[in-house]
PDB file of C-alpha atoms in Angstrom:
ATOM      1  CA  MET A 225      20.967   8.146   0.310  1.00  0.00           C
ATOM      2  CA  ASN A 226      18.137   6.581   0.347  1.00  0.00           C
ATOM      3  CA  THR A 227      16.757   7.394   4.240  1.00  0.00           C
ATOM      4  CA  GLY A 228      17.001  12.033   2.779  1.00  0.00           C
ATOM      5  CA  ILE A 229      15.148  11.368  -0.798  1.00  0.00           C
ATOM      6  CA  ALA A 230      12.371   9.329   1.618  1.00  0.00           C
ATOM      7  CA  ASP A 231      12.093  12.178   3.713  1.00  0.00           C
ATOM      8  CA  ALA A 232      12.199  14.899   1.228  1.00  0.00           C
ATOM      9  CA  ALA A 233       9.268  13.124  -0.284  1.00  0.00           C
ATOM     10  CA  ASP A 234       7.541  13.020   3.050  1.00  0.00           C
ATOM     11  CA  LEU A 235       7.604  16.784   4.126  1.00  0.00           C
ATOM     12  CA  GLY A 236       6.955  17.870   0.331  1.00  0.00           C
ATOM     13  CA  TRP A 237       3.353  16.746  -0.452  1.00  0.00           C
ATOM     14  CA  LYS A 238       2.978  18.077   4.182  1.00  0.00           C
ATOM     15  CA  LEU A 239       4.638  21.541   2.773  1.00  0.00           C
ATOM     16  CA  ALA A 240       2.809  21.161  -0.355  1.00  0.00           C
ATOM     17  CA  ALA A 241      -0.669  20.956   1.509  1.00  0.00           C
ATOM     18  CA  GLU A 242      -0.318  23.236   3.677  1.00  0.00           C
ATOM     19  CA  LEU A 243       0.731  26.094   0.630  1.00  0.00           C
ATOM     20  CA  ALA A 244      -2.263  25.554  -0.500  1.00  0.00           C
ATOM     21  CA  GLY A 245      -4.811  25.968   2.221  1.00  0.00           C
ATOM     22  CA  TRP A 246      -5.477  21.763   3.425  1.00  0.00           C
ATOM     23  CA  ALA A 247      -3.555  20.227   5.650  1.00  0.00           C
ATOM     24  CA  GLY A 248      -5.096  20.466   8.503  1.00  0.00           C
ATOM     25  CA  PRO A 249      -2.775  21.988  12.148  1.00  0.00           C
ATOM     26  CA  GLY A 250      -1.304  17.897  12.993  1.00  0.00           C
ATOM     27  CA  LEU A 251      -0.532  18.159   9.092  1.00  0.00           C
ATOM     28  CA  LEU A 252       3.468  18.876   9.717  1.00  0.00           C
ATOM     29  CA  ASP A 253       3.681  17.789  12.857  1.00  0.00           C
ATOM     30  CA  ALA A 254       3.646  13.823  12.281  1.00  0.00           C
ATOM     31  CA  TYR A 255       6.864  14.537  10.131  1.00  0.00           C
ATOM     32  CA  GLU A 256       8.655  14.427  12.889  1.00  0.00           C
ATOM     33  CA  ALA A 257       6.708  10.771  14.094  1.00  0.00           C
ATOM     34  CA  GLU A 258       6.776   9.532  10.530  1.00  0.00           C
ATOM     35  CA  ARG A 259      10.097  10.090   9.830  1.00  0.00           C
ATOM     36  CA  ARG A 260      12.267   9.767  13.143  1.00  0.00           C
ATOM     37  CA  PRO A 261      11.942   5.596  13.492  1.00  0.00           C
ATOM     38  CA  VAL A 262      13.154   5.646   9.979  1.00  0.00           C
ATOM     39  CA  ALA A 263      16.211   7.451  10.183  1.00  0.00           C
ATOM     40  CA  ALA A 264      17.443   5.602  13.599  1.00  0.00           C
ATOM     41  CA  ARG A 265      16.212   2.812  11.690  1.00  0.00           C
ATOM     42  CA  SER A 266      18.600   3.432   8.941  1.00  0.00           C
ATOM     43  CA  LEU A 267      21.490   4.794  10.499  1.00  0.00           C
ATOM     44  CA  GLU A 268      22.035   1.965  12.983  1.00  0.00           C
ATOM     45  CA  GLU A 269      22.251  -0.273   9.531  1.00  0.00           C
ATOM     46  CA  ALA A 270      25.009   1.839   8.136  1.00  0.00           C
ATOM     47  CA  ASN A 271      27.033   1.649  10.789  1.00  0.00           C
ATOM     48  CA  ALA A 272      25.902  -2.435  12.063  1.00  0.00           C
ATOM     49  CA  ASN A 273      27.824  -1.644   7.679  1.00  0.00           C
ATOM     50  CA  LEU A 274      30.267   0.119   8.911  1.00  0.00           C
ATOM     51  CA  THR A 275      31.677  -2.012  11.515  1.00  0.00           C
ATOM     52  CA  ARG A 276      32.189  -4.599   9.197  1.00  0.00           C
ATOM     53  CA  THR A 277      33.997  -2.737   6.760  1.00  0.00           C
ATOM     54  CA  VAL A 278      36.530  -1.846   9.228  1.00  0.00           C
ATOM     55  CA  ARG A 279      36.732  -5.365  10.402  1.00  0.00           C
ATOM     56  CA  ARG A 280      37.970  -6.742   7.366  1.00  0.00           C
ATOM     57  CA  GLU A 281      41.145  -7.486   6.187  1.00  0.00           C
ATOM     58  CA  VAL A 282      42.277  -8.328   2.414  1.00  0.00           C
ATOM     59  CA  PRO A 283      45.570  -9.877   2.703  1.00  0.00           C
ATOM     60  CA  ALA A 284      48.243  -8.330  -0.178  1.00  0.00           C
ATOM     61  CA  GLU A 285      48.997 -11.941  -1.456  1.00  0.00           C
ATOM     62  CA  VAL A 286      45.603 -11.823  -3.209  1.00  0.00           C
ATOM     63  CA  LEU A 287      47.867  -9.506  -5.315  1.00  0.00           C
ATOM     64  CA  LEU A 288      49.535 -12.158  -6.664  1.00  0.00           C
ATOM     65  CA  ASP A 289      49.396 -14.716  -9.684  1.00  0.00           C
ATOM     66  CA  THR A 290      50.068 -18.055  -8.134  1.00  0.00           C
ATOM     67  CA  PRO A 291      47.955 -20.870  -6.356  1.00  0.00           C
ATOM     68  CA  ARG A 292      49.101 -18.734  -3.000  1.00  0.00           C
ATOM     69  CA  GLY A 293      47.326 -15.648  -4.463  1.00  0.00           C
ATOM     70  CA  VAL A 294      43.742 -17.794  -5.943  1.00  0.00           C
ATOM     71  CA  GLU A 295      43.631 -19.181  -2.490  1.00  0.00           C
ATOM     72  CA  ALA A 296      44.470 -16.025  -0.450  1.00  0.00           C
ATOM     73  CA  ARG A 297      41.282 -14.686  -3.148  1.00  0.00           C
ATOM     74  CA  ALA A 298      39.009 -17.251  -2.915  1.00  0.00           C
ATOM     75  CA  ALA A 299      39.676 -17.670   1.168  1.00  0.00           C
ATOM     76  CA  VAL A 300      37.960 -13.435   0.796  1.00  0.00           C
ATOM     77  CA  ALA A 301      35.610 -14.816  -1.259  1.00  0.00           C
ATOM     78  CA  ARG A 302      34.489 -17.284   1.672  1.00  0.00           C
ATOM     79  CA  GLY A 303      34.402 -14.612   4.276  1.00  0.00           C
ATOM     80  CA  LEU A 304      32.632 -11.486   2.487  1.00  0.00           C
ATOM     81  CA  ARG A 305      29.601 -14.604   2.011  1.00  0.00           C
ATOM     82  CA  CYS A 306      30.097 -15.084   5.754  1.00  0.00           C
ATOM     83  CA  GLY A 307      29.825 -11.258   6.978  1.00  0.00           C
ATOM     84  CA  GLY A 308      26.930 -10.161   6.556  1.00  0.00           C
ATOM     85  CA  VAL A 309      28.700  -8.175   2.932  1.00  0.00           C
ATOM     86  CA  ARG A 310      25.103  -8.653   0.844  1.00  0.00           C
ATOM     87  CA  ARG A 311      23.101  -6.868   2.976  1.00  0.00           C
ATOM     88  CA  GLU A 312      24.807  -3.927   2.714  1.00  0.00           C
ATOM     89  CA  PHE A 313      23.970  -3.997  -0.794  1.00  0.00           C
ATOM     90  CA  GLU A 314      20.229  -5.545  -0.827  1.00  0.00           C
ATOM     91  CA  ALA A 315      18.637  -3.876   1.890  1.00  0.00           C
ATOM     92  CA  PRO A 316      14.520  -3.476   0.287  1.00  0.00           C
ATOM     93  CA  ASP A 317      13.285  -4.193   3.708  1.00  0.00           C
ATOM     94  CA  VAL A 318      15.993  -1.564   5.377  1.00  0.00           C
ATOM     95  CA  HIS A 319      14.229   0.999   2.322  1.00  0.00           C
ATOM     96  CA  PHE A 320      11.751  -0.053   1.884  1.00  0.00           C
ATOM     97  CA  GLY A 321       9.891  -1.751   4.331  1.00  0.00           C
ATOM     98  CA  TYR A 322       9.234   0.214   7.432  1.00  0.00           C
ATOM     99  CA  ARG A 323       5.405   1.129   8.286  1.00  0.00           C
ATOM    100  CA  TYR A 324       4.534   4.306  10.073  1.00  0.00           C
ATOM    101  CA  ASP A 325       2.503   4.218  13.061  1.00  0.00           C
ATOM    102  CA  SER A 326       1.782   8.028  12.454  1.00  0.00           C
ATOM    103  CA  PRO A 327      -1.281  10.366  13.616  1.00  0.00           C
ATOM    104  CA  LEU A 328      -2.146  10.180  10.413  1.00  0.00           C
ATOM    105  CA  VAL A 329      -2.608   7.067   9.308  1.00  0.00           C
ATOM    106  CA  VAL A 330      -5.607   4.717   9.743  1.00  0.00           C
ATOM    107  CA  GLY A 331      -4.631   1.418  11.598  1.00  0.00           C
ATOM    108  CA  GLY A 332      -1.116   2.074  11.608  1.00  0.00           C
ATOM    109  CA  GLY A 333      -0.574  -0.304  14.286  1.00  0.00           C
ATOM    110  CA  GLU A 334      -2.099  -3.651  13.137  1.00  0.00           C
ATOM    111  CA  ARG A 335       0.929  -5.897  11.745  1.00  0.00           C
ATOM    112  CA  GLY A 336       2.228  -9.478  10.409  1.00  0.00           C
ATOM    113  CA  GLY A 337       1.325  -9.353   6.228  1.00  0.00           C
ATOM    114  CA  GLU A 338       4.233  -8.677   3.637  1.00  0.00           C
ATOM    115  CA  TRP A 339       4.907  -5.349   2.391  1.00  0.00           C
ATOM    116  CA  ARG A 340       5.088  -6.388  -1.604  1.00  0.00           C
ATOM    117  CA  ARG A 341       2.765  -8.803  -1.201  1.00  0.00           C
ATOM    118  CA  THR A 342       0.145  -6.495   0.835  1.00  0.00           C
ATOM    119  CA  PRO A 343      -1.022  -2.674   1.128  1.00  0.00           C
ATOM    120  CA  LEU A 344      -0.524  -2.335   4.354  1.00  0.00           C
ATOM    121  CA  PRO A 345      -1.517   0.605   6.741  1.00  0.00           C
ATOM    122  CA  GLY A 346       1.193   3.190   6.807  1.00  0.00           C
ATOM    123  CA  GLY A 347       3.319   0.864   4.686  1.00  0.00           C
ATOM    124  CA  ARG A 348       4.107   2.057   0.862  1.00  0.00           C
ATOM    125  CA  ALA A 349       1.653   0.562  -1.125  1.00  0.00           C
ATOM    126  CA  PRO A 350       2.184  -2.166  -3.287  1.00  0.00           C
ATOM    127  CA  HIS A 351       3.020  -2.262  -6.572  1.00  0.00           C
ATOM    128  CA  ALA A 352       0.578  -4.157  -9.302  1.00  0.00           C
ATOM    129  CA  ARG A 353       0.683  -3.903 -12.907  1.00  0.00           C
ATOM    130  CA  LEU A 354      -1.466  -2.950 -15.204  1.00  0.00           C
ATOM    131  CA  GLY A 355      -0.785  -3.423 -17.911  1.00  0.00           C
ATOM    132  CA  PRO A 356       2.782  -3.265 -20.245  1.00  0.00           C
ATOM    133  CA  GLY A 357       4.820  -0.892 -18.827  1.00  0.00           C
ATOM    134  CA  ARG A 358       2.191   0.190 -16.002  1.00  0.00           C
ATOM    135  CA  SER A 359       1.242  -0.252 -13.355  1.00  0.00           C
ATOM    136  CA  THR A 360       0.244   0.795  -9.710  1.00  0.00           C
ATOM    137  CA  LEU A 361       2.764   3.326  -8.192  1.00  0.00           C
ATOM    138  CA  ASP A 362       2.363   4.903 -11.380  1.00  0.00           C
ATOM    139  CA  LEU A 363      -0.907   6.479 -10.378  1.00  0.00           C
ATOM    140  CA  PHE A 364       0.170   7.724  -7.215  1.00  0.00           C
ATOM    141  CA  GLY A 365       2.298  11.328  -6.551  1.00  0.00           C
ATOM    142  CA  ARG A 366       0.048  14.053  -7.183  1.00  0.00           C
ATOM    143  CA  SER A 367      -2.745  13.575  -4.799  1.00  0.00           C
ATOM    144  CA  PHE A 368      -4.552  11.149  -2.376  1.00  0.00           C
ATOM    145  CA  ARG A 369      -5.721   8.015  -4.852  1.00  0.00           C
ATOM    146  CA  LEU A 370      -8.537   5.449  -3.886  1.00  0.00           C
ATOM    147  CA  LEU A 371      -8.315   2.459  -5.161  1.00  0.00           C
ATOM    148  CA  CYS A 372     -11.721   1.050  -4.773  1.00  0.00           C
ATOM    149  CA  ALA A 373     -12.966  -2.137  -5.464  1.00  0.00           C
ATOM    150  CA  ALA A 374     -15.543  -2.844  -8.235  1.00  0.00           C
ATOM    151  CA  ARG A 375     -18.401  -4.413  -6.164  1.00  0.00           C
ATOM    152  CA  ALA A 376     -18.160  -0.628  -5.004  1.00  0.00           C
ATOM    153  CA  ASP A 377     -21.454   1.028  -2.752  1.00  0.00           C
ATOM    154  CA  GLU A 378     -22.071   3.808  -5.019  1.00  0.00           C
ATOM    155  CA  PRO A 379     -23.651   6.224  -2.894  1.00  0.00           C
ATOM    156  CA  ARG A 380     -20.737   5.839  -0.247  1.00  0.00           C
ATOM    157  CA  LEU A 381     -17.746   6.369  -3.253  1.00  0.00           C
ATOM    158  CA  LYS A 382     -20.435   9.721  -3.412  1.00  0.00           C
ATOM    159  CA  GLY A 383     -19.534   9.997  -0.182  1.00  0.00           C
ATOM    160  CA  PHE A 384     -16.478  10.024  -0.401  1.00  0.00           C
ATOM    161  CA  GLU A 385     -15.152  11.908  -2.702  1.00  0.00           C
ATOM    162  CA  ASP A 386     -17.549  14.888  -1.462  1.00  0.00           C
ATOM    163  CA  ALA A 387     -16.057  14.465   1.616  1.00  0.00           C
ATOM    164  CA  PHE A 388     -12.268  14.894   0.425  1.00  0.00           C
ATOM    165  CA  ALA A 389     -13.803  17.910  -2.225  1.00  0.00           C
ATOM    166  CA  ARG A 390     -15.548  19.736   1.200  1.00  0.00           C
ATOM    167  CA  ARG A 391     -12.391  19.821   2.470  1.00  0.00           C
ATOM    168  CA  ARG A 392     -10.468  20.456  -1.364  1.00  0.00           C
ATOM    169  CA  VAL A 393      -8.273  17.383  -0.188  1.00  0.00           C
ATOM    170  CA  PRO A 394      -7.247  16.121  -3.572  1.00  0.00           C
ATOM    171  CA  LEU A 395      -8.189  12.387  -5.224  1.00  0.00           C
ATOM    172  CA  GLY A 396      -8.011  11.226  -7.936  1.00  0.00           C
ATOM    173  CA  VAL A 397     -10.070   7.690  -7.875  1.00  0.00           C
ATOM    174  CA  THR A 398      -9.574   4.285  -9.486  1.00  0.00           C
ATOM    175  CA  ARG A 399     -12.217   1.632 -10.234  1.00  0.00           C
ATOM    176  CA  TRP A 400     -11.756  -1.791 -10.944  1.00  0.00           C
ATOM    177  CA  ASP A 401     -13.935  -2.283 -14.260  1.00  0.00           C
ATOM    178  CA  GLU A 402     -13.159  -6.180 -13.881  1.00  0.00           C
ATOM    179  CA  GLU A 403     -11.775  -8.092 -10.767  1.00  0.00           C
ATOM    180  CA  ALA A 404      -8.644  -5.800  -9.057  1.00  0.00           C
ATOM    181  CA  PRO A 405      -5.001  -7.445  -8.990  1.00  0.00           C
ATOM    182  CA  GLU A 406      -4.027  -9.424  -6.130  1.00  0.00           C
ATOM    183  CA  PRO A 407      -2.312  -7.240  -3.410  1.00  0.00           C
ATOM    184  CA  TYR A 408      -5.777  -4.869  -3.774  1.00  0.00           C
ATOM    185  CA  ARG A 409      -8.387  -7.904  -4.099  1.00  0.00           C
ATOM    186  CA  GLY A 410     -11.436  -7.048  -2.626  1.00  0.00           C
ATOM    187  CA  LEU A 411     -10.229  -3.926  -0.409  1.00  0.00           C
ATOM    188  CA  HIS A 412     -10.876  -0.499  -0.863  1.00  0.00           C
ATOM    189  CA  VAL A 413      -7.273   0.844   0.131  1.00  0.00           C
ATOM    190  CA  LEU A 414      -5.998   4.849   0.287  1.00  0.00           C
ATOM    191  CA  VAL A 415      -2.686   5.937  -0.809  1.00  0.00           C
ATOM    192  CA  ARG A 416      -1.430   8.941   0.236  1.00  0.00           C
ATOM    193  CA  PRO A 417       0.990  11.664  -1.871  1.00  0.00           C
ATOM    194  CA  ASP A 418       4.268   9.745  -1.034  1.00  0.00           C
ATOM    195  CA  GLY A 419       3.183   6.852  -1.847  1.00  0.00           C
ATOM    196  CA  HIS A 420       1.710   5.161   2.046  1.00  0.00           C
ATOM    197  CA  VAL A 421      -1.059   2.913   2.262  1.00  0.00           C
ATOM    198  CA  ALA A 422      -3.536   6.016   4.360  1.00  0.00           C
ATOM    199  CA  TRP A 423      -6.436   3.401   5.581  1.00  0.00           C
ATOM    200  CA  ARG A 424      -7.815   0.037   3.782  1.00  0.00           C
ATOM    201  CA  GLY A 425     -10.876  -1.482   4.398  1.00  0.00           C
ATOM    202  CA  ALA A 426     -13.514  -4.108   2.751  1.00  0.00           C
ATOM    203  CA  ALA A 427     -16.436  -1.217   2.760  1.00  0.00           C
ATOM    204  CA  LEU A 428     -16.131   2.109   2.898  1.00  0.00           C
ATOM    205  CA  PRO A 429     -16.532   4.191   5.979  1.00  0.00           C
ATOM    206  CA  ALA A 430     -19.995   5.070   6.701  1.00  0.00           C
ATOM    207  CA  GLU A 431     -17.878   8.928   7.716  1.00  0.00           C
ATOM    208  CA  PRO A 432     -15.489   9.318   5.455  1.00  0.00           C
ATOM    209  CA  GLY A 433     -15.761  12.732   6.611  1.00  0.00           C
ATOM    210  CA  ALA A 434     -13.914  11.515   9.902  1.00  0.00           C
ATOM    211  CA  LEU A 435     -11.393  10.519   7.361  1.00  0.00           C
ATOM    212  CA  ALA A 436     -10.538  13.191   5.341  1.00  0.00           C
ATOM    213  CA  ASP A 437      -9.343  14.339   8.521  1.00  0.00           C
ATOM    214  CA  THR A 438      -7.186  12.243  10.283  1.00  0.00           C
ATOM    215  CA  VAL A 439      -4.897  12.190   6.970  1.00  0.00           C
ATOM    216  CA  ARG A 440      -5.212  15.079   5.566  1.00  0.00           C
ATOM    217  CA  GLY A 441      -3.437  15.807  10.352  1.00  0.00           C
ATOM    218  CA  ALA A 442      -6.791  17.399  11.671  1.00  0.00           C
ATOM    219  CA  ARG A 443      -8.720  15.574  13.762  1.00  0.00           C
TER     220      ARG A 443
END
Protein backbone atom coordinates (compact mmCIF):
# COMPACT_ATOMS: atom_id res chain seq x y z
CA MET A 1 0.00 0.00 0.00
CA ASN A 2 2.78 2.43 0.89
CA THR A 3 4.50 1.66 -2.41
CA GLY A 4 1.30 2.34 -4.34
CA ILE A 5 0.71 5.66 -2.59
CA ALA A 6 4.31 6.74 -3.29
CA ASP A 7 3.89 5.62 -6.92
CA ALA A 8 0.90 7.95 -7.22
CA ALA A 9 2.78 10.85 -5.60
CA ASP A 10 5.72 10.39 -7.97
CA LEU A 11 3.57 10.11 -11.09
CA GLY A 12 1.13 12.83 -9.96
CA TRP A 13 3.53 15.77 -10.02
CA LYS A 14 5.05 14.60 -13.29
CA LEU A 15 1.62 14.43 -14.96
CA ALA A 16 0.75 17.86 -13.54
CA ALA A 17 3.96 19.25 -15.05
CA GLU A 18 3.11 17.70 -18.41
CA LEU A 19 -0.39 19.19 -18.38
CA ALA A 20 0.91 22.59 -17.29
CA GLY A 21 3.45 22.61 -20.12
CA TRP A 22 6.73 22.86 -18.22
CA ALA A 23 7.79 19.20 -18.29
CA GLY A 24 10.84 18.26 -20.31
CA PRO A 25 10.74 15.29 -22.71
CA GLY A 26 12.38 12.99 -20.16
CA LEU A 27 10.20 13.74 -17.15
CA LEU A 28 7.55 11.04 -17.54
CA ASP A 29 10.13 8.46 -18.64
CA ALA A 30 11.90 8.92 -15.29
CA TYR A 31 8.90 7.42 -13.49
CA GLU A 32 10.00 3.84 -14.13
CA ALA A 33 13.64 4.55 -13.37
CA GLU A 34 12.64 5.95 -9.98
CA ARG A 35 9.84 3.68 -8.89
CA ARG A 36 10.66 0.24 -10.33
CA PRO A 37 13.61 -0.43 -7.97
CA VAL A 38 11.49 0.65 -5.01
CA ALA A 39 8.67 -1.69 -6.02
CA ALA A 40 11.11 -4.59 -6.45
CA ARG A 41 12.56 -4.01 -2.99
CA SER A 42 9.09 -3.77 -1.46
CA LEU A 43 8.05 -7.06 -3.08
CA GLU A 44 11.16 -8.77 -1.75
CA GLU A 45 10.42 -7.47 1.74
CA ALA A 46 6.76 -8.54 1.54
CA ASN A 47 7.78 -12.01 0.38
CA ALA A 48 10.19 -12.34 3.31
CA ASN A 49 7.36 -11.35 5.66
CA LEU A 50 5.06 -13.93 4.06
CA THR A 51 7.69 -16.64 4.40
CA ARG A 52 8.06 -15.89 8.10
CA THR A 53 4.27 -16.00 8.51
CA VAL A 54 3.93 -19.39 6.82
CA ARG A 55 6.60 -20.86 9.11
CA ARG A 56 4.84 -19.78 12.29
CA GLU A 57 3.11 -22.53 14.18
CA VAL A 58 0.66 -21.72 16.95
CA PRO A 59 0.03 -24.72 19.20
CA ALA A 60 -3.51 -25.40 20.38
CA GLU A 61 -2.29 -25.16 23.97
CA VAL A 62 -2.15 -21.36 23.77
CA LEU A 63 -5.91 -21.34 24.42
CA LEU A 64 -5.64 -23.27 27.66
CA ASP A 65 -6.18 -21.44 30.95
CA THR A 66 -3.59 -23.64 32.64
CA PRO A 67 0.15 -23.56 33.43
CA ARG A 68 0.62 -25.46 30.18
CA GLY A 69 -1.17 -22.66 28.32
CA VAL A 70 0.97 -20.02 30.02
CA GLU A 71 4.11 -21.85 28.90
CA ALA A 72 2.79 -22.24 25.35
CA ARG A 73 2.01 -18.53 25.07
CA ALA A 74 5.44 -17.62 26.42
CA ALA A 75 7.08 -19.91 23.84
CA VAL A 76 5.12 -18.28 21.02
CA ALA A 77 6.13 -14.82 22.27
CA ARG A 78 9.79 -15.85 22.33
CA GLY A 79 9.50 -17.16 18.79
CA LEU A 80 7.92 -13.94 17.56
CA ARG A 81 10.61 -11.80 19.16
CA CYS A 82 13.38 -13.86 17.61
CA GLY A 83 11.70 -14.38 14.25
CA GLY A 84 11.88 -10.88 12.82
CA VAL A 85 8.21 -10.02 13.35
CA ARG A 86 9.00 -6.49 14.48
CA ARG A 87 10.50 -5.69 11.07
CA GLU A 88 7.19 -6.67 9.45
CA PHE A 89 5.34 -3.90 11.29
CA GLU A 90 8.10 -1.38 11.99
CA ALA A 91 10.30 -0.85 8.93
CA PRO A 92 10.57 2.90 8.25
CA ASP A 93 13.78 2.45 6.27
CA VAL A 94 11.92 0.22 3.81
CA HIS A 95 8.99 2.60 3.41
CA PHE A 96 10.80 5.94 3.57
CA GLY A 97 14.55 5.41 3.37
CA TYR A 98 14.97 4.66 -0.34
CA ARG A 99 16.77 7.08 -2.67
CA TYR A 100 16.30 7.71 -6.36
CA ASP A 101 19.30 7.25 -8.63
CA SER A 102 17.48 9.29 -11.26
CA PRO A 103 18.20 11.49 -14.29
CA LEU A 104 16.11 14.13 -12.51
CA VAL A 105 18.38 14.23 -9.44
CA VAL A 106 21.77 15.91 -9.21
CA GLY A 107 24.09 13.84 -7.03
CA GLY A 108 21.72 10.89 -6.71
CA GLY A 109 24.64 8.47 -6.84
CA GLU A 110 26.14 9.82 -3.60
CA ARG A 111 26.23 7.36 -0.73
CA GLY A 112 26.52 7.76 3.01
CA GLY A 113 24.45 9.66 5.54
CA GLU A 114 21.18 8.86 7.25
CA TRP A 115 17.95 9.90 5.58
CA ARG A 116 16.24 11.15 8.75
CA ARG A 117 19.16 13.41 9.69
CA THR A 118 20.40 14.93 6.42
CA PRO A 119 18.90 15.91 3.06
CA LEU A 120 20.43 13.36 0.67
CA PRO A 121 20.05 13.84 -3.10
CA GLY A 122 17.30 11.50 -4.27
CA GLY A 123 16.17 10.81 -0.72
CA ARG A 124 13.20 12.09 1.21
CA ALA A 125 13.76 15.57 2.64
CA PRO A 126 13.89 15.13 6.43
CA HIS A 127 11.52 16.68 8.91
CA ALA A 128 12.66 19.69 10.91
CA ARG A 129 10.46 21.55 13.36
CA LEU A 130 9.65 25.14 12.37
CA GLY A 131 7.52 26.01 15.38
CA PRO A 132 4.50 24.71 17.28
CA GLY A 133 2.62 22.37 14.95
CA ARG A 134 4.76 23.25 11.91
CA SER A 135 7.33 21.18 10.03
CA THR A 136 9.45 21.60 6.92
CA LEU A 137 7.28 18.82 5.50
CA ASP A 138 4.42 21.34 5.36
CA LEU A 139 6.42 23.34 2.78
CA PHE A 140 6.41 20.59 0.17
CA GLY A 141 3.74 19.42 -2.25
CA ARG A 142 2.58 22.19 -4.58
CA SER A 143 5.86 23.23 -6.22
CA PHE A 144 9.59 22.84 -6.07
CA ARG A 145 10.87 24.37 -2.85
CA LEU A 146 14.29 25.94 -2.36
CA LEU A 147 15.35 25.90 1.27
CA CYS A 148 17.88 28.68 1.21
CA ALA A 149 20.69 29.37 3.66
CA ALA A 150 20.35 32.71 5.42
CA ARG A 151 23.57 34.09 3.96
CA ALA A 152 22.62 33.39 0.35
CA ASP A 153 24.23 35.37 -2.45
CA GLU A 154 21.43 37.75 -3.49
CA PRO A 155 22.29 37.96 -7.22
CA ARG A 156 22.55 34.18 -7.46
CA LEU A 157 19.26 33.73 -5.60
CA LYS A 158 17.52 36.07 -8.03
CA GLY A 159 19.14 34.25 -10.94
CA PHE A 160 17.90 30.94 -9.51
CA GLU A 161 14.33 32.20 -9.27
CA ASP A 162 14.50 33.76 -12.75
CA ALA A 163 15.78 30.51 -14.30
CA PHE A 164 12.79 28.58 -12.95
CA ALA A 165 10.36 31.36 -13.85
CA ARG A 166 11.57 31.47 -17.48
CA ARG A 167 10.80 27.76 -17.75
CA ARG A 168 7.47 28.18 -15.93
CA VAL A 169 8.58 25.68 -13.30
CA PRO A 170 6.74 26.50 -10.05
CA LEU A 171 9.17 27.37 -7.27
CA GLY A 172 8.76 28.50 -3.70
CA VAL A 173 11.67 29.85 -1.69
CA THR A 174 12.11 29.54 2.07
CA ARG A 175 14.99 31.63 3.31
CA TRP A 176 15.92 31.16 6.92
CA ASP A 177 15.94 34.49 8.75
CA GLU A 178 18.38 33.07 11.26
CA GLU A 179 20.26 29.79 11.57
CA ALA A 180 18.59 26.99 9.63
CA PRO A 181 17.26 23.95 11.51
CA GLU A 182 19.90 21.28 12.02
CA PRO A 183 19.36 19.02 8.96
CA TYR A 184 19.59 22.00 6.60
CA ARG A 185 22.28 24.06 8.31
CA GLY A 186 24.82 25.52 5.87
CA LEU A 187 23.03 24.05 2.85
CA HIS A 188 20.85 25.14 -0.03
CA VAL A 189 18.38 22.33 -0.76
CA LEU A 190 15.98 22.02 -3.68
CA VAL A 191 13.03 19.76 -2.87
CA ARG A 192 10.66 18.35 -5.48
CA PRO A 193 6.86 18.45 -5.16
CA ASP A 194 6.92 14.83 -3.97
CA GLY A 195 9.21 15.72 -1.06
CA HIS A 196 12.40 14.20 -2.48
CA VAL A 197 15.65 16.16 -2.67
CA ALA A 198 16.52 17.11 -6.26
CA TRP A 199 19.76 18.94 -5.44
CA ARG A 200 21.74 20.33 -2.54
CA GLY A 201 24.85 22.46 -2.27
CA ALA A 202 26.83 24.72 0.01
CA ALA A 203 26.37 27.54 -2.54
CA LEU A 204 23.75 28.32 -5.14
CA PRO A 205 24.79 27.15 -8.63
CA ALA A 206 26.37 29.59 -11.05
CA GLU A 207 24.25 28.09 -13.86
CA PRO A 208 20.79 27.59 -12.36
CA GLY A 209 19.22 27.10 -15.79
CA ALA A 210 21.07 23.81 -16.20
CA LEU A 211 19.75 22.64 -12.82
CA ALA A 212 16.20 23.70 -13.70
CA ASP A 213 16.40 21.73 -16.94
CA THR A 214 17.73 18.63 -15.18
CA VAL A 215 15.02 18.48 -12.52
CA ARG A 216 12.23 18.97 -15.11
CA GLY A 217 13.58 16.28 -17.41
CA ALA A 218 14.87 18.52 -20.18
CA ARG A 219 18.51 17.32 -20.16
